[in-house]
């Protein structure tokens, strides 16, 4: 997959740092716009590895890539990273650890990382990647040099997705439910997913159709599905809809279920999904559900 133009400045910056590379980098930008690709390029460059590889899958003694487990980065995982950075490099002459979704560190993990940032070994580097830098401890953020990822323009995104072989009509649907994030859209196409909108459109036809949609969607992760559905609902609220307040009330109900799903492991997710789909069908019972046009990409 070609490097997109909106990442060119950030990639050139990390690749051009050379001997001036700071001990700690914070790469941040909106989710799905390539922050992890910039961190990946940095890791490969430091290890003198081919730029086309995925650093997450590389077995290298001087490279570690840490991702959240069950949505959280815990203190033990960070302690292992800190210990790794203290060791002598074995092959590349320097070491690097990448912490993806660094905002998912709990407080103990963030404090454990802070010690490494305060007393860094001269031959070790760490890159934090996040779409929510404001959720990091101020003391962690202040010790990192920041690289910000910009959003691409609508034409840039369309051209890049077209070059990646993503169907323009499908891209329009996915642009709404994924907030326009091009890498997430490309991944959805690569994995052969069906836009959520098509299921919601069927579910709006009747209570029976809503129940059938609930069965079809029951294996989807509820939190992720609700986030996509919320983006669609908010998009609809910006269009001409028959009852904007009812749509807003429905969005609030989805937010409540999403919060419950995040904290309540015993929540009956299938029942909650079917209940929301029945409310969705009732919402549109007296009016046709508006369609999402191809032009939604970049809107």
mmCIF file of C-alpha atoms in Angstrom:
data_model
loop_
_atom_site.group_PDB
_atom_site.id
_atom_site.type_symbol
_atom_site.label_atom_id
_atom_site.label_comp_id
_atom_site.label_asym_id
_atom_site.label_seq_id
_atom_site.Cartn_x
_atom_site.Cartn_y
_atom_site.Cartn_z
ATOM 1 C CA UNK A 1 0.000 0.000 0.000
ATOM 2 C CA UNK A 2 1.461 3.336 -1.076
ATOM 3 C CA UNK A 3 2.401 5.969 1.482
ATOM 4 C CA UNK A 4 -0.346 8.598 1.504
ATOM 5 C CA UNK A 5 0.540 12.263 0.912
ATOM 6 C CA UNK A 6 -0.761 13.441 4.279
ATOM 7 C CA UNK A 7 1.959 11.379 6.020
ATOM 8 C CA UNK A 8 4.854 12.599 3.871
ATOM 9 C CA UNK A 9 6.006 15.394 6.198
ATOM 10 C CA UNK A 10 5.840 13.253 9.349
ATOM 11 C CA UNK A 11 7.635 10.339 7.684
ATOM 12 C CA UNK A 12 10.340 12.605 6.290
ATOM 13 C CA UNK A 13 10.820 14.124 9.716
ATOM 14 C CA UNK A 14 11.336 10.852 11.600
ATOM 15 C CA UNK A 15 13.561 9.427 8.845
ATOM 16 C CA UNK A 16 15.660 12.580 8.787
ATOM 17 C CA UNK A 17 16.373 12.777 12.504
ATOM 18 C CA UNK A 18 19.411 10.464 12.406
ATOM 19 C CA UNK A 19 21.823 11.301 15.214
ATOM 20 C CA UNK A 20 19.438 14.022 16.438
ATOM 21 C CA UNK A 21 16.741 11.503 17.313
ATOM 22 C CA UNK A 22 15.303 12.309 20.763
ATOM 23 C CA UNK A 23 14.996 9.587 23.366
ATOM 24 C CA UNK A 24 11.195 9.773 23.367
ATOM 25 C CA UNK A 25 8.784 10.582 20.549
ATOM 26 C CA UNK A 26 5.035 11.101 20.783
ATOM 27 C CA UNK A 27 3.301 10.434 17.453
ATOM 28 C CA UNK A 28 -0.325 11.537 17.553
ATOM 29 C CA UNK A 29 -3.195 12.282 15.243
ATOM 30 C CA UNK A 30 -6.791 11.268 14.580
ATOM 31 C CA UNK A 31 -7.486 7.512 14.693
ATOM 32 C CA UNK A 32 -7.167 5.700 11.396
ATOM 33 C CA UNK A 33 -4.944 8.347 9.775
ATOM 34 C CA UNK A 34 -1.618 6.540 10.063
ATOM 35 C CA UNK A 35 0.080 7.412 13.338
ATOM 36 C CA UNK A 36 1.048 3.766 13.790
ATOM 37 C CA UNK A 37 2.617 3.775 10.288
ATOM 38 C CA UNK A 38 4.896 6.649 11.277
ATOM 39 C CA UNK A 39 5.938 4.779 14.425
ATOM 40 C CA UNK A 40 6.449 1.685 12.273
ATOM 41 C CA UNK A 41 8.710 3.603 9.873
ATOM 42 C CA UNK A 42 10.772 4.900 12.795
ATOM 43 C CA UNK A 43 11.244 1.420 14.277
ATOM 44 C CA UNK A 44 12.264 -0.123 10.962
ATOM 45 C CA UNK A 45 14.637 2.736 10.204
ATOM 46 C CA UNK A 46 16.389 2.412 13.577
ATOM 47 C CA UNK A 47 16.755 -1.357 13.149
ATOM 48 C CA UNK A 48 17.968 -0.986 9.526
ATOM 49 C CA UNK A 49 15.085 -3.167 8.313
ATOM 50 C CA UNK A 50 13.177 -3.088 5.027
ATOM 51 C CA UNK A 51 10.601 -0.297 4.990
ATOM 52 C CA UNK A 52 7.831 -2.544 3.665
ATOM 53 C CA UNK A 53 7.628 -4.700 6.804
ATOM 54 C CA UNK A 54 5.262 -4.554 9.764
ATOM 55 C CA UNK A 55 7.338 -3.947 12.889
ATOM 56 C CA UNK A 56 4.657 -5.626 15.023
ATOM 57 C CA UNK A 57 5.518 -8.932 13.364
ATOM 58 C CA UNK A 58 9.309 -8.561 13.341
ATOM 59 C CA UNK A 59 11.311 -10.799 15.669
ATOM 60 C CA UNK A 60 14.318 -8.621 16.490
ATOM 61 C CA UNK A 61 16.278 -8.635 19.761
ATOM 62 C CA UNK A 62 16.434 -4.817 19.898
ATOM 63 C CA UNK A 63 12.788 -4.100 19.016
ATOM 64 C CA UNK A 64 9.615 -4.350 21.074
ATOM 65 C CA UNK A 65 6.079 -3.351 20.059
ATOM 66 C CA UNK A 66 3.473 -3.131 22.824
ATOM 67 C CA UNK A 67 -0.286 -3.015 22.237
ATOM 68 C CA UNK A 68 -3.153 -2.866 24.761
ATOM 69 C CA UNK A 69 -4.485 -6.137 26.102
ATOM 70 C CA UNK A 70 -8.262 -6.152 26.600
ATOM 71 C CA UNK A 71 -8.193 -2.415 25.945
ATOM 72 C CA UNK A 72 -5.653 -1.592 28.676
ATOM 73 C CA UNK A 73 -1.861 -1.287 28.998
ATOM 74 C CA UNK A 74 -0.970 -2.469 32.474
ATOM 75 C CA UNK A 75 2.010 -1.786 34.680
ATOM 76 C CA UNK A 76 3.656 -5.206 34.239
ATOM 77 C CA UNK A 77 3.808 -4.747 30.455
ATOM 78 C CA UNK A 78 5.432 -1.314 30.845
ATOM 79 C CA UNK A 79 7.920 -2.658 33.395
ATOM 80 C CA UNK A 80 8.996 -5.239 30.827
ATOM 81 C CA UNK A 81 9.508 -2.441 28.288
ATOM 82 C CA UNK A 82 11.542 -0.399 30.781
ATOM 83 C CA UNK A 83 13.705 -3.435 31.588
ATOM 84 C CA UNK A 84 14.186 -4.093 27.880
ATOM 85 C CA UNK A 85 15.371 -0.516 27.287
ATOM 86 C CA UNK A 86 17.954 -0.849 30.072
ATOM 87 C CA UNK A 87 19.612 -3.847 28.441
ATOM 88 C CA UNK A 88 22.602 -3.616 26.083
ATOM 89 C CA UNK A 89 21.673 -3.696 22.370
ATOM 90 C CA UNK A 90 22.434 -7.059 20.754
ATOM 91 C CA UNK A 91 22.373 -6.427 17.009
ATOM 92 C CA UNK A 92 21.413 -2.931 15.883
ATOM 93 C CA UNK A 93 23.586 -0.869 18.214
ATOM 94 C CA UNK A 94 20.461 0.721 19.726
ATOM 95 C CA UNK A 95 17.047 -0.343 20.991
ATOM 96 C CA UNK A 96 13.530 0.896 20.397
ATOM 97 C CA UNK A 97 10.181 0.179 22.010
ATOM 98 C CA UNK A 98 6.891 1.311 20.466
ATOM 99 C CA UNK A 99 3.809 1.684 22.665
ATOM 100 C CA UNK A 100 0.704 1.723 20.474
ATOM 101 C CA UNK A 101 -2.437 3.406 21.842
ATOM 102 C CA UNK A 102 -0.338 4.806 24.680
ATOM 103 C CA UNK A 103 -3.376 6.629 26.096
ATOM 104 C CA UNK A 104 -4.582 3.184 27.238
ATOM 105 C CA UNK A 105 -1.888 3.037 29.935
ATOM 106 C CA UNK A 106 -3.403 2.943 33.393
ATOM 107 C CA UNK A 107 -1.981 5.286 36.017
ATOM 108 C CA UNK A 108 0.501 2.766 37.429
ATOM 109 C CA UNK A 109 1.767 1.952 33.938
ATOM 110 C CA UNK A 110 2.203 5.626 33.065
ATOM 111 C CA UNK A 111 4.155 6.255 36.265
ATOM 112 C CA UNK A 112 6.380 3.245 35.566
ATOM 113 C CA UNK A 113 7.134 4.601 32.087
ATOM 114 C CA UNK A 114 7.906 8.040 33.502
ATOM 115 C CA UNK A 115 10.989 6.724 35.292
ATOM 116 C CA UNK A 116 12.446 5.538 31.976
ATOM 117 C CA UNK A 117 11.732 8.919 30.401
ATOM 118 C CA UNK A 118 13.462 10.713 33.271
ATOM 119 C CA UNK A 119 16.620 8.554 33.197
ATOM 120 C CA UNK A 120 16.967 7.311 29.594
ATOM 121 C CA UNK A 121 19.885 5.083 28.543
ATOM 122 C CA UNK A 122 21.780 6.712 25.708
ATOM 123 C CA UNK A 123 21.240 3.890 23.220
ATOM 124 C CA UNK A 124 17.501 3.328 23.785
ATOM 125 C CA UNK A 125 14.485 5.036 22.248
ATOM 126 C CA UNK A 126 10.749 4.897 22.795
ATOM 127 C CA UNK A 127 7.883 5.956 20.566
ATOM 128 C CA UNK A 128 4.371 6.483 21.910
ATOM 129 C CA UNK A 129 1.554 6.366 19.368
ATOM 130 C CA UNK A 130 -1.905 7.663 20.266
ATOM 131 C CA UNK A 131 -5.017 9.332 18.931
ATOM 132 C CA UNK A 132 -5.780 10.837 22.340
ATOM 133 C CA UNK A 133 -2.609 12.614 23.574
ATOM 134 C CA UNK A 134 -4.641 14.693 26.019
ATOM 135 C CA UNK A 135 -5.259 11.513 28.035
ATOM 136 C CA UNK A 136 -1.544 11.002 28.728
ATOM 137 C CA UNK A 137 -0.035 12.251 31.950
ATOM 138 C CA UNK A 138 1.268 15.815 31.387
ATOM 139 C CA UNK A 139 4.627 14.702 32.806
ATOM 140 C CA UNK A 140 4.857 11.914 30.198
ATOM 141 C CA UNK A 141 3.866 14.168 27.331
ATOM 142 C CA UNK A 142 6.261 16.931 28.353
ATOM 143 C CA UNK A 143 9.234 14.565 28.097
ATOM 144 C CA UNK A 144 8.470 13.591 24.505
ATOM 145 C CA UNK A 145 9.124 15.378 21.259
ATOM 146 C CA UNK A 146 5.813 15.487 19.409
ATOM 147 C CA UNK A 147 5.064 14.594 15.814
ATOM 148 C CA UNK A 148 1.541 15.457 14.773
ATOM 149 C CA UNK A 149 -0.307 13.620 11.996
ATOM 150 C CA UNK A 150 -2.530 15.828 9.858
ATOM 151 C CA UNK A 151 -5.780 14.834 8.202
ATOM 152 C CA UNK A 152 -5.638 14.514 4.440
ATOM 153 C CA UNK A 153 -7.875 16.495 2.132
ATOM 154 C CA UNK A 154 -10.920 14.843 0.574
ATOM 155 C CA UNK A 155 -9.258 14.610 -2.851
ATOM 156 C CA UNK A 156 -6.096 13.080 -1.357
ATOM 157 C CA UNK A 157 -8.130 10.456 0.481
ATOM 158 C CA UNK A 158 -10.271 9.590 -2.543
ATOM 159 C CA UNK A 159 -7.214 9.215 -4.771
ATOM 160 C CA UNK A 160 -5.358 7.090 -2.222
ATOM 161 C CA UNK A 161 -8.341 4.790 -1.600
ATOM 162 C CA UNK A 162 -8.911 4.491 -5.338
ATOM 163 C CA UNK A 163 -5.262 3.501 -5.822
ATOM 164 C CA UNK A 164 -5.717 0.929 -3.037
ATOM 165 C CA UNK A 165 -8.606 -0.602 -4.989
ATOM 166 C CA UNK A 166 -11.415 0.433 -2.628
ATOM 167 C CA UNK A 167 -14.796 0.691 -4.331
ATOM 168 C CA UNK A 168 -15.884 4.385 -4.253
ATOM 169 C CA UNK A 169 -19.485 3.618 -3.299
ATOM 170 C CA UNK A 170 -18.447 1.368 -0.429
ATOM 171 C CA UNK A 171 -15.920 3.986 0.636
ATOM 172 C CA UNK A 172 -18.746 6.513 0.905
ATOM 173 C CA UNK A 173 -20.627 4.312 3.373
ATOM 174 C CA UNK A 174 -17.513 3.507 5.383
ATOM 175 C CA UNK A 175 -16.469 7.162 5.467
ATOM 176 C CA UNK A 176 -19.553 7.906 7.577
ATOM 177 C CA UNK A 177 -19.267 5.005 10.014
ATOM 178 C CA UNK A 178 -15.481 5.267 10.422
ATOM 179 C CA UNK A 179 -15.319 9.043 10.629
ATOM 180 C CA UNK A 180 -13.497 9.344 7.293
ATOM 181 C CA UNK A 181 -10.409 7.473 8.588
ATOM 182 C CA UNK A 182 -8.736 6.202 5.382
ATOM 183 C CA UNK A 183 -6.665 3.374 6.869
ATOM 184 C CA UNK A 184 -9.736 1.995 8.660
ATOM 185 C CA UNK A 185 -11.726 2.215 5.420
ATOM 186 C CA UNK A 186 -8.971 0.425 3.495
ATOM 187 C CA UNK A 187 -8.805 -2.302 6.156
ATOM 188 C CA UNK A 188 -12.598 -2.801 5.994
ATOM 189 C CA UNK A 189 -12.326 -3.270 2.234
ATOM 190 C CA UNK A 190 -9.346 -5.622 2.571
ATOM 191 C CA UNK A 191 -11.239 -7.793 5.073
ATOM 192 C CA UNK A 192 -14.351 -7.908 2.897
ATOM 193 C CA UNK A 193 -16.637 -6.266 5.445
ATOM 194 C CA UNK A 194 -20.119 -5.031 4.607
ATOM 195 C CA UNK A 195 -20.950 -1.429 5.558
ATOM 196 C CA UNK A 196 -23.070 -1.266 8.702
ATOM 197 C CA UNK A 197 -25.434 1.097 6.905
ATOM 198 C CA UNK A 198 -26.811 -1.745 4.763
ATOM 199 C CA UNK A 199 -27.837 -3.713 7.868
ATOM 200 C CA UNK A 200 -29.400 -0.625 9.443
ATOM 201 C CA UNK A 201 -31.331 0.142 6.280
ATOM 202 C CA UNK A 202 -32.838 -3.356 6.323
ATOM 203 C CA UNK A 203 -33.519 -3.178 10.067
ATOM 204 C CA UNK A 204 -35.571 0.009 9.615
ATOM 205 C CA UNK A 205 -38.178 -1.771 7.487
ATOM 206 C CA UNK A 206 -40.041 -3.554 10.294
ATOM 207 C CA UNK A 207 -39.693 -5.056 13.794
ATOM 208 C CA UNK A 208 -39.163 -8.487 12.202
ATOM 209 C CA UNK A 209 -36.368 -7.079 10.032
ATOM 210 C CA UNK A 210 -34.827 -5.421 13.098
ATOM 211 C CA UNK A 211 -34.767 -8.751 14.951
ATOM 212 C CA UNK A 212 -33.197 -10.458 11.951
ATOM 213 C CA UNK A 213 -30.523 -7.749 11.775
ATOM 214 C CA UNK A 214 -29.806 -8.296 15.462
ATOM 215 C CA UNK A 215 -29.155 -11.979 14.807
ATOM 216 C CA UNK A 216 -26.910 -11.156 11.843
ATOM 217 C CA UNK A 217 -24.874 -8.624 13.847
ATOM 218 C CA UNK A 218 -24.672 -10.479 17.172
ATOM 219 C CA UNK A 219 -21.044 -11.557 16.674
ATOM 220 C CA UNK A 220 -19.871 -7.970 16.118
ATOM 221 C CA UNK A 221 -18.062 -6.281 19.002
ATOM 222 C CA UNK A 222 -20.826 -4.206 20.597
ATOM 223 C CA UNK A 223 -18.708 -1.197 21.577
ATOM 224 C CA UNK A 224 -17.144 -0.899 18.114
ATOM 225 C CA UNK A 225 -20.524 -1.400 16.416
ATOM 226 C CA UNK A 226 -22.144 1.291 18.563
ATOM 227 C CA UNK A 227 -19.345 3.746 17.817
ATOM 228 C CA UNK A 228 -19.898 3.223 14.083
ATOM 229 C CA UNK A 229 -23.663 3.456 14.493
ATOM 230 C CA UNK A 230 -23.327 6.675 16.473
ATOM 231 C CA UNK A 231 -21.301 8.271 13.679
ATOM 232 C CA UNK A 232 -24.018 7.295 11.206
ATOM 233 C CA UNK A 233 -26.703 8.727 13.503
ATOM 234 C CA UNK A 234 -24.821 11.985 13.975
ATOM 235 C CA UNK A 235 -24.388 12.219 10.195
ATOM 236 C CA UNK A 236 -28.140 11.765 9.779
ATOM 237 C CA UNK A 237 -28.790 14.565 12.263
ATOM 238 C CA UNK A 238 -26.894 16.923 9.969
ATOM 239 C CA UNK A 239 -29.163 15.967 7.075
ATOM 240 C CA UNK A 240 -32.840 16.640 6.525
ATOM 241 C CA UNK A 241 -34.541 14.196 8.885
ATOM 242 C CA UNK A 242 -38.215 14.192 9.887
ATOM 243 C CA UNK A 243 -37.699 14.334 13.650
ATOM 244 C CA UNK A 244 -34.272 15.548 14.697
ATOM 245 C CA UNK A 245 -35.035 15.417 18.435
ATOM 246 C CA UNK A 246 -36.090 11.760 18.230
ATOM 247 C CA UNK A 247 -32.838 10.929 16.453
ATOM 248 C CA UNK A 248 -30.924 12.795 19.174
ATOM 249 C CA UNK A 249 -32.772 10.864 21.903
ATOM 250 C CA UNK A 250 -31.898 7.623 20.149
ATOM 251 C CA UNK A 251 -28.225 8.629 19.958
ATOM 252 C CA UNK A 252 -28.279 9.325 23.703
ATOM 253 C CA UNK A 253 -29.704 5.853 24.347
ATOM 254 C CA UNK A 254 -26.910 4.315 22.267
ATOM 255 C CA UNK A 255 -24.344 6.263 24.278
ATOM 256 C CA UNK A 256 -25.832 4.846 27.486
ATOM 257 C CA UNK A 257 -25.578 1.275 26.188
ATOM 258 C CA UNK A 258 -22.007 1.887 25.004
ATOM 259 C CA UNK A 259 -20.979 3.146 28.458
ATOM 260 C CA UNK A 260 -22.586 0.109 30.073
ATOM 261 C CA UNK A 261 -20.797 -2.250 27.663
ATOM 262 C CA UNK A 262 -17.441 -0.686 28.543
ATOM 263 C CA UNK A 263 -17.779 -1.320 32.280
ATOM 264 C CA UNK A 264 -20.248 -4.217 32.626
ATOM 265 C CA UNK A 265 -18.842 -7.562 31.501
ATOM 266 C CA UNK A 266 -22.147 -9.247 32.370
ATOM 267 C CA UNK A 267 -24.222 -7.085 30.026
ATOM 268 C CA UNK A 268 -26.469 -9.096 27.688
ATOM 269 C CA UNK A 269 -25.050 -7.604 24.507
ATOM 270 C CA UNK A 270 -27.325 -9.467 22.095
ATOM 271 C CA UNK A 271 -30.450 -8.339 23.938
ATOM 272 C CA UNK A 272 -29.258 -4.717 24.054
ATOM 273 C CA UNK A 273 -28.431 -4.760 20.340
ATOM 274 C CA UNK A 274 -31.847 -6.139 19.417
ATOM 275 C CA UNK A 275 -33.556 -3.584 21.658
ATOM 276 C CA UNK A 276 -31.716 -0.743 19.934
ATOM 277 C CA UNK A 277 -32.533 -2.120 16.487
ATOM 278 C CA UNK A 278 -36.240 -2.283 17.407
ATOM 279 C CA UNK A 279 -36.072 1.340 18.577
ATOM 280 C CA UNK A 280 -34.336 2.184 15.294
ATOM 281 C CA UNK A 281 -37.147 0.553 13.301
ATOM 282 C CA UNK A 282 -39.730 2.450 15.349
ATOM 283 C CA UNK A 283 -37.860 5.708 14.801
ATOM 284 C CA UNK A 284 -38.205 5.374 11.034
ATOM 285 C CA UNK A 285 -41.658 3.760 10.975
ATOM 286 C CA UNK A 286 -43.412 6.882 9.709
ATOM 287 C CA UNK A 287 -40.686 8.207 7.408
ATOM 288 C CA UNK A 288 -38.174 6.772 4.945
ATOM 289 C CA UNK A 289 -34.665 6.502 6.304
ATOM 290 C CA UNK A 290 -32.384 8.908 4.408
ATOM 291 C CA UNK A 291 -29.709 7.364 2.223
ATOM 292 C CA UNK A 292 -25.970 7.879 2.570
ATOM 293 C CA UNK A 293 -24.639 9.181 -0.762
ATOM 294 C CA UNK A 294 -21.284 8.414 -2.331
ATOM 295 C CA UNK A 295 -20.282 12.012 -1.630
ATOM 296 C CA UNK A 296 -20.216 11.252 2.108
ATOM 297 C CA UNK A 297 -16.481 10.651 1.756
ATOM 298 C CA UNK A 298 -14.816 13.797 3.015
ATOM 299 C CA UNK A 299 -18.110 15.503 3.954
#
